[in-house]
Coordinates of C-alpha atoms and ligand atoms in Angstrom, one line a residue:
X160 CA 24.5 5.8 5.5
X161 CA 21.6 4.5 7.4
X162 CA 19.3 7.6 7.4
X163 CA 19.0 7.7 3.6
X164 CA 18.5 4.0 3.4
X165 CA 15.7 4.1 5.9
X166 CA 14.1 7.0 4.1
X167 CA 14.2 5.2 0.8
X168 CA 12.6 2.1 2.4
X169 CA 9.8 4.2 3.9
X170 CA 9.1 5.9 0.5
X171 CA 9.2 2.5 -1.3
X172 CA 6.4 1.4 1.1
X173 CA 4.3 4.3 -0.1
X174 CA 4.3 6.0 3.3
X175 CA 3.9 9.7 3.0
X176 CA 6.5 11.7 5.0
X177 CA 5.9 15.3 6.0
X178 CA 9.3 16.8 6.6
X179 CA 9.8 20.0 8.7
X180 CA 6.3 19.5 10.1
X181 CA 6.3 20.2 13.8
X182 CA 3.2 19.3 15.8
X183 CA 2.3 22.0 18.2
X184 CA -1.2 21.1 19.4
X185 CA -4.0 18.6 19.2
X186 CA -7.7 18.7 18.6
X187 CA -9.5 16.3 21.0
X188 CA -13.0 14.8 21.0
X189 CA -13.6 13.3 24.5
X190 CA -10.6 11.0 25.0
X191 CA -9.7 10.8 21.3
X192 CA -7.3 12.9 19.2
X193 CA -9.2 14.0 16.2
X194 CA -6.3 15.9 14.6
X195 CA -2.8 17.1 15.3
X196 CA -2.1 20.8 14.5
X197 CA 1.2 21.7 12.8
X198 CA 3.1 24.9 13.4
X199 CA 1.8 26.3 10.1
X200 CA -1.8 25.7 11.5
X201 CA -2.5 22.8 9.1
X202 CA -4.6 20.2 10.9
X203 CA -3.9 16.5 10.1
X204 CA -6.8 14.2 11.0
X205 CA -6.3 10.5 11.8
X206 CA -7.9 7.5 13.4
X207 CA -4.8 6.4 15.4
X208 CA -1.7 8.4 16.3
X209 CA 1.8 7.3 17.4
X210 CA 4.0 9.8 19.3
X211 CA 7.7 9.3 18.9
X212 CA 8.9 12.7 19.8
X213 CA 11.7 11.4 22.1
X214 CA 12.5 12.9 25.4
X215 CA 15.3 15.4 24.7
X216 CA 15.4 19.2 25.1
X217 CA 14.3 21.7 24.0
X218 CA 17.0 24.3 24.6
X219 CA 15.5 25.7 27.8
X220 CA 15.7 22.3 29.4
X221 CA 19.2 21.7 28.2
X222 CA 20.1 25.0 29.9
X223 CA 18.1 24.3 33.1
X224 CA 19.3 20.7 33.6
X225 CA 22.5 20.6 31.6
X226 CA 25.2 23.0 30.4
X227 CA 23.2 24.8 27.8
X228 CA 22.5 24.0 24.1
X229 CA 25.3 21.8 22.8
X230 CA 24.1 22.1 19.2
X231 CA 23.2 18.4 19.1
X232 CA 21.7 16.5 16.2
X233 CA 18.2 17.6 17.0
X234 CA 19.0 21.1 15.7
X235 CA 16.3 22.9 17.9
X236 CA 17.4 26.4 16.8
X237 CA 16.8 25.4 13.1
X238 CA 13.7 23.1 13.4
X239 CA 12.1 24.1 16.6
X240 CA 12.1 22.3 20.0
X241 CA 10.3 19.1 21.0
X242 CA 6.6 19.4 21.8
X243 CA 5.1 16.7 24.0
X244 CA 1.9 15.6 22.3
X245 CA 0.8 13.6 25.4
X246 CA 1.1 16.8 27.4
X247 CA -1.1 18.6 24.8
X248 CA -3.7 15.9 25.5
X249 CA -3.6 16.7 29.2
X250 CA -1.5 13.7 30.3
X251 CA 1.3 14.4 32.8
X252 CA 4.7 13.3 31.5
X253 CA 7.2 11.4 33.8
X254 CA 10.6 12.9 34.1
X255 CA 13.8 10.9 34.7
X256 CA 16.2 11.8 37.5
X257 CA 19.9 11.3 38.2
X258 CA 21.2 9.7 41.4
X259 CA 21.5 13.1 43.0
X260 CA 17.9 14.0 42.1
X261 CA 18.6 16.4 39.2
X262 CA 16.2 16.0 36.3
X263 CA 17.1 14.4 33.0
X264 CA 20.4 12.8 32.0
X265 CA 23.2 13.7 29.7
X266 CA 23.6 11.8 26.4
X267 CA 26.7 9.8 27.0
X268 CA 28.8 10.1 23.9
X269 CA 30.4 12.6 21.5
X270 CA 32.0 12.3 18.1
X271 CA 35.4 13.4 17.1
X272 CA 36.6 14.0 13.6
X273 CA 38.7 10.8 13.0
X274 CA 41.1 12.6 10.7
X275 CA 41.9 15.1 13.5
X276 CA 43.4 12.3 15.7
X277 CA 46.9 10.9 15.5
X278 CA 47.9 8.2 12.9
X279 CA 48.3 5.6 15.6
X280 CA 44.8 6.1 17.0
X281 CA 43.3 6.2 13.5
X282 CA 44.9 3.0 12.6
X283 CA 43.7 1.3 15.8
X284 CA 40.1 2.5 15.0
X285 CA 40.3 1.4 11.4
X286 CA 41.8 -2.0 12.2
X287 CA 40.0 -2.9 15.4
X288 CA 37.0 -0.7 15.6
X289 CA 38.0 0.4 19.1
X290 CA 40.8 2.3 20.8
X291 CA 41.4 2.6 24.5
X292 CA 43.7 5.3 25.7
X293 CA 44.4 5.5 29.5
X294 CA 44.0 8.9 31.1
X295 CA 46.5 10.7 33.2
X296 CA 45.4 10.6 36.9
X297 CA 44.4 14.3 37.0
X298 CA 41.9 13.8 34.1
X299 CA 40.0 10.9 35.8
X300 CA 36.4 12.0 36.7
X301 CA 34.1 9.3 38.0
X302 CA 31.4 11.8 38.7
X303 CA 30.7 11.9 34.9
X304 CA 29.5 8.3 35.0
X305 CA 26.4 9.2 37.1
X306 CA 25.1 11.9 34.9
X307 CA 24.8 10.0 31.7
X308 CA 22.0 8.1 30.1
X309 CA 23.8 4.9 29.2
X310 CA 24.3 3.2 32.5
X311 CA 25.6 0.1 30.8
X312 CA 28.8 2.1 30.2
X313 CA 28.9 3.6 33.7
X314 CA 31.9 1.5 34.5
X315 CA 35.3 2.4 36.1
X316 CA 37.1 1.6 32.8
X317 CA 35.1 4.4 31.1
X318 CA 36.3 6.9 33.7
X319 CA 39.9 5.8 33.7
X320 CA 40.3 5.6 29.9
X321 CA 39.2 7.4 26.8
X322 CA 37.2 4.7 24.9
X323 CA 36.8 5.4 21.2
X324 CA 34.6 3.5 18.9
X325 CA 34.8 3.6 15.1
X326 CA 31.5 4.7 13.8
X327 CA 32.9 6.4 10.8
X328 CA 33.8 9.3 13.1
X329 CA 35.5 8.5 16.4
X330 CA 32.9 8.1 19.0
X331 CA 34.2 9.1 22.4
X332 CA 32.3 7.4 25.2
X333 CA 31.8 10.4 27.5
X334 CA 29.0 13.0 27.7
X335 CA 31.4 15.9 27.0
X336 CA 35.1 16.8 27.2
X337 CA 36.6 20.3 27.4
X338 CA 38.6 20.7 24.2
X339 CA 41.7 22.2 25.9
X340 CA 41.9 19.3 28.3
X341 CA 41.4 16.7 25.5
X342 CA 44.1 18.3 23.4
X343 CA 46.6 17.7 26.3
X344 CA 46.4 14.0 25.7
X345 CA 48.8 12.3 23.3
X346 CA 47.2 11.7 20.0
X347 CA 44.4 14.3 20.6
X348 CA 46.5 17.4 20.0
X349 CA 44.4 18.5 17.0
X350 CA 41.1 16.9 18.1
X351 CA 38.0 18.5 16.6
X352 CA 34.4 17.8 17.5
X353 CA 31.8 16.6 15.0
X354 CA 28.8 16.0 17.2
X355 CA 27.5 17.8 19.2
X356 CA 29.3 20.8 18.0
X357 CA 29.7 22.1 21.5
X358 CA 30.8 18.8 22.9
X359 CA 33.5 20.5 24.9
X360 CA 30.8 22.1 27.0
X361 CA 27.9 19.6 27.2
X362 CA 25.5 17.3 25.5
X363 CA 21.7 17.0 25.0
X364 CA 19.6 16.3 28.1
X365 CA 17.2 13.4 27.8
X366 CA 14.4 11.6 29.8
X367 CA 12.4 14.8 30.1
X368 CA 9.1 13.5 28.8
X369 CA 8.0 9.9 29.2
X370 CA 4.3 9.0 28.8
X371 CA 2.3 6.6 31.0
X372 CA 1.3 3.7 28.7
X373 CA 0.2 0.1 28.9
X374 CA 2.0 -2.9 27.5
X375 CA 0.3 -2.5 24.1
X376 CA 2.1 0.9 23.9
X377 CA -1.2 2.8 24.2
X378 CA -1.1 6.0 26.2
X379 CA -3.2 5.7 29.4
X380 CA -6.0 8.2 29.2
X381 CA -6.1 8.7 25.4
X382 CA -8.0 6.1 23.3
X383 CA -6.2 6.5 20.0
X384 CA -2.6 7.5 20.9
X385 CA 0.3 5.2 21.1
X386 CA 3.9 5.9 22.0
X387 CA 7.3 4.3 21.1
X388 CA 11.0 5.0 21.6
X389 CA 12.3 7.2 24.4
X390 CA 8.8 8.7 24.8
X391 CA 7.6 5.3 26.0
X392 CA 10.2 4.6 28.8
X393 CA 13.6 5.3 30.2
X394 CA 15.1 3.6 27.2
X395 CA 18.7 4.0 26.2
X396 CA 18.9 3.2 22.5
X397 CA 17.8 2.3 19.0
X398 CA 16.9 -1.3 19.6
X399 CA 14.4 -0.4 22.3
X400 CA 13.0 2.3 19.9
X401 CA 12.7 -0.3 17.1
X402 CA 10.9 -3.0 19.2
X403 CA 8.5 -0.5 20.8
X404 CA 8.0 1.2 17.4
X405 CA 6.9 -2.1 15.7
X406 CA 4.5 -2.9 18.5
X407 CA 3.0 0.6 18.6
X408 CA 2.6 0.7 14.8
X409 CA 0.9 -2.7 14.7
X410 CA -1.4 -1.9 17.6
X411 CA -2.4 1.5 16.2
X412 CA -3.8 -0.3 13.1
X413 CA -5.5 -2.9 15.3
X414 CA -7.1 -0.1 17.3
X415 CA -8.6 1.4 14.1
X416 CA -10.2 -1.8 12.9
X417 CA -11.3 -2.7 16.4
X418 CA -9.5 -6.0 16.9
X419 CA -7.7 -7.0 20.2
X420 CA -4.4 -5.2 20.7
X421 CA -1.2 -7.3 20.6
X422 CA 0.7 -7.7 23.9
X423 CA 4.1 -9.5 23.5
X424 CA 4.4 -12.4 26.0
X425 CA 7.0 -12.2 28.7
X426 CA 8.7 -15.4 27.5
X427 CA 9.9 -13.3 24.6
X428 CA 12.7 -10.8 25.4
X429 CA 10.9 -7.9 23.7
X430 CA 7.7 -8.6 25.7
X431 CA 9.5 -9.0 29.0
X432 CA 11.5 -5.8 28.5
X433 CA 8.4 -3.8 27.5
X434 CA 6.4 -5.0 30.6
X435 CA 9.3 -5.1 33.1
X436 CA 10.5 -1.6 32.3
X437 CA 6.9 -0.3 32.5
X438 CA 6.4 -1.9 35.9
X439 CA 9.7 -0.8 37.3
X440 CA 9.6 2.8 36.1
X441 CA 6.4 3.5 38.1
X442 CA 7.9 2.2 41.4
X443 CA 9.6 4.4 43.9
X444 CA 12.8 5.8 42.4
X445 CA 11.9 4.0 39.1
X446 CA 12.6 7.3 37.2
X447 CA 16.3 6.8 38.1
X448 CA 16.4 3.5 36.3
X449 CA 17.5 3.0 32.6
X450 CA 16.5 0.1 30.4
X451 CA 18.4 -1.4 27.5
X452 CA 19.1 -4.8 26.0
X453 CA 22.8 -3.7 25.8
X454 CA 23.7 -3.8 29.5
X455 CA 22.9 -2.7 33.0
X456 CA 19.8 -4.1 34.9
X457 CA 17.9 -5.4 32.0
X458 CA 20.8 -7.4 30.5
X459 CA 21.3 -9.0 33.9
X460 CA 17.6 -9.9 34.0
X461 CA 17.7 -11.3 30.5
X462 CA 20.5 -13.7 31.6
X463 CA 18.7 -14.6 34.8
X464 CA 15.5 -15.5 33.1
X465 CA 17.3 -17.5 30.4
X466 CA 16.1 -15.1 27.7
X467 CA 19.5 -14.1 26.4
X468 CA 20.5 -16.0 23.3
X469 CA 22.2 -15.2 20.0
X470 CA 21.3 -18.6 18.5
X471 CA 18.9 -17.8 15.7
X472 CA 17.3 -21.3 15.8
X473 CA 16.6 -21.0 19.5
X474 CA 15.0 -17.6 18.9
X475 CA 13.0 -18.9 15.9
X476 CA 11.6 -21.8 18.0
X477 CA 10.8 -19.4 20.8
X478 CA 8.7 -17.1 18.7
X479 CA 7.1 -20.0 16.9
X480 CA 6.1 -21.6 20.2
X481 CA 4.1 -18.5 21.2
X482 CA 2.4 -18.3 17.7
X483 CA 4.0 -15.0 16.7
X484 CA 6.2 -15.9 13.8
X485 CA 6.2 -13.1 11.2
X486 CA 3.4 -11.4 13.1
X487 CA 4.4 -7.9 11.8
X488 CA 4.3 -9.2 8.2
X489 CA 0.5 -9.8 8.3
X490 CA -1.4 -7.1 6.5
X491 CA -4.2 -6.1 8.9
X492 CA -6.0 -3.8 6.5
Ligands
FAD582 C1 24.9 11.4 21.4 C2 24.1 10.2 21.3 C3 24.6 8.9 21.1 C4 23.8 7.8 21.1 N1 24.4 6.6 20.8 C5 23.6 5.5 20.7 C6 24.2 4.2 20.3 O1 25.4 4.1 20.1 N2 23.4 3.1 20.3 C7 22.0 3.2 20.5 O2 21.3 2.2 20.4 N3 21.5 4.4 20.8 C8 22.2 5.5 20.9 N4 21.7 6.8 21.3 C9 20.3 6.8 21.6 C10 19.3 6.8 20.4 O3 19.8 7.9 19.6 C11 17.9 7.1 21.0 O4 17.6 6.2 22.0 C12 16.9 7.1 19.8 O5 17.3 8.0 18.8 C13 15.5 7.4 20.3 O6 14.7 7.4 19.2 P1 13.3 8.1 19.3 O7 12.7 8.0 17.9 O8 12.5 7.6 20.5 O9 13.6 9.7 19.6 P2 14.5 10.7 18.8 O10 15.6 10.0 18.0 O11 14.9 11.7 19.9 O12 13.5 11.3 17.8 C14 12.5 12.2 18.1 C15 12.2 13.0 16.9 O13 11.0 13.7 17.1 C16 11.1 15.0 16.7 N5 10.1 15.9 17.3 C17 10.0 16.2 18.6 N6 8.9 16.9 18.9 C18 8.2 16.9 17.7 C19 7.0 17.5 17.3 N7 6.2 18.1 18.2 N8 6.6 17.4 16.0 C20 7.4 16.7 15.1 N9 8.6 16.2 15.4 C21 9.0 16.3 16.7 C22 12.5 15.4 17.1 O14 13.0 16.5 16.3 C23 13.3 14.1 16.7 O15 13.7 14.1 15.3 C24 22.5 7.9 21.3 C25 21.9 9.2 21.5 C26 22.7 10.3 21.5 C27 22.0 11.6 21.8

């Protein structure tokens, strides 16, 4: 339900959305983007630009570094593949690597049609939100843990069991699962994939296009281009996309009116994650690291630095102390 809710919110804010508008090139003036060029050759001029094209695919990359097009949610065959805007500006993208050196990483989950699962599994999902089904020995494959994006789930338990989460569909926490193999497991005899459609074969390949940026989210080497989401780091999920997106959006406006850009302090979790991940990804083997608030190395750091808290009052005081309460509510222009 969230996509249409977000869409309504954006439209309510009088933001103009251009659907099915794929940027294929840029017009530059020195180190500034003057306009982006759409596939239909329309040029859209702007003072500041924010690139959030992600880091996945297109199909050629999913073939080269994965198991081919898995017909994922990006729908490259219908809408066209990702184009890196930073690359069009002449900036070299960083590419993520797996432990074995292969480029990119497999998206780590697939969705099954819940109705196609046994009554027992469905009830577990509906009542508890989760179902854990232990795998027969011959189906355990720990190798799959190293190839996936979400290193917070690269744990033994995820290799020894099928872990299902209720997201409306049944989300299976593995990058792909051959259908015939899956249907041999009790309760999965009629299993049917919902997303990606070819989840028996593979999944989308991510981390193929990360831009060099500063901690204001501005791209290094382009004066009026900002990045957020997966484009801005080896980030695993939505929360990271949201916090980098807010900052990039705010700074893109500051850049237009010529006031100092905002850098979130490291005594806020968001500021620390943005600067720490930026520093680490440029170190040797940094492109093998993954950053998320949800687990793995950054979660450990959050706890070590005393930043992890779910107490709203503590968080409120922390933001107040650095003078940033409601910073994104201030109208800059
Ligand atoms: C199977 C799967 C399961 C996931 N599960 C979770 C989860 O449970 N929790 C979580 O937090 N995260 C999850 N994620 C990760 C999360 O979806 C991503 O981290 C997040 O969507 C990244 O957002 P983004 O905006 O940076 O990039 P994307 O969501 O990849 O969006 C980029 C968009 O830009 C478009 N685009 C590309 N090039 C151009 C161009 N030139 N012109 C115009 N448009 C262009 C693309 O079509 C795409 O719509 C999952 C991802 C996958 C694939």
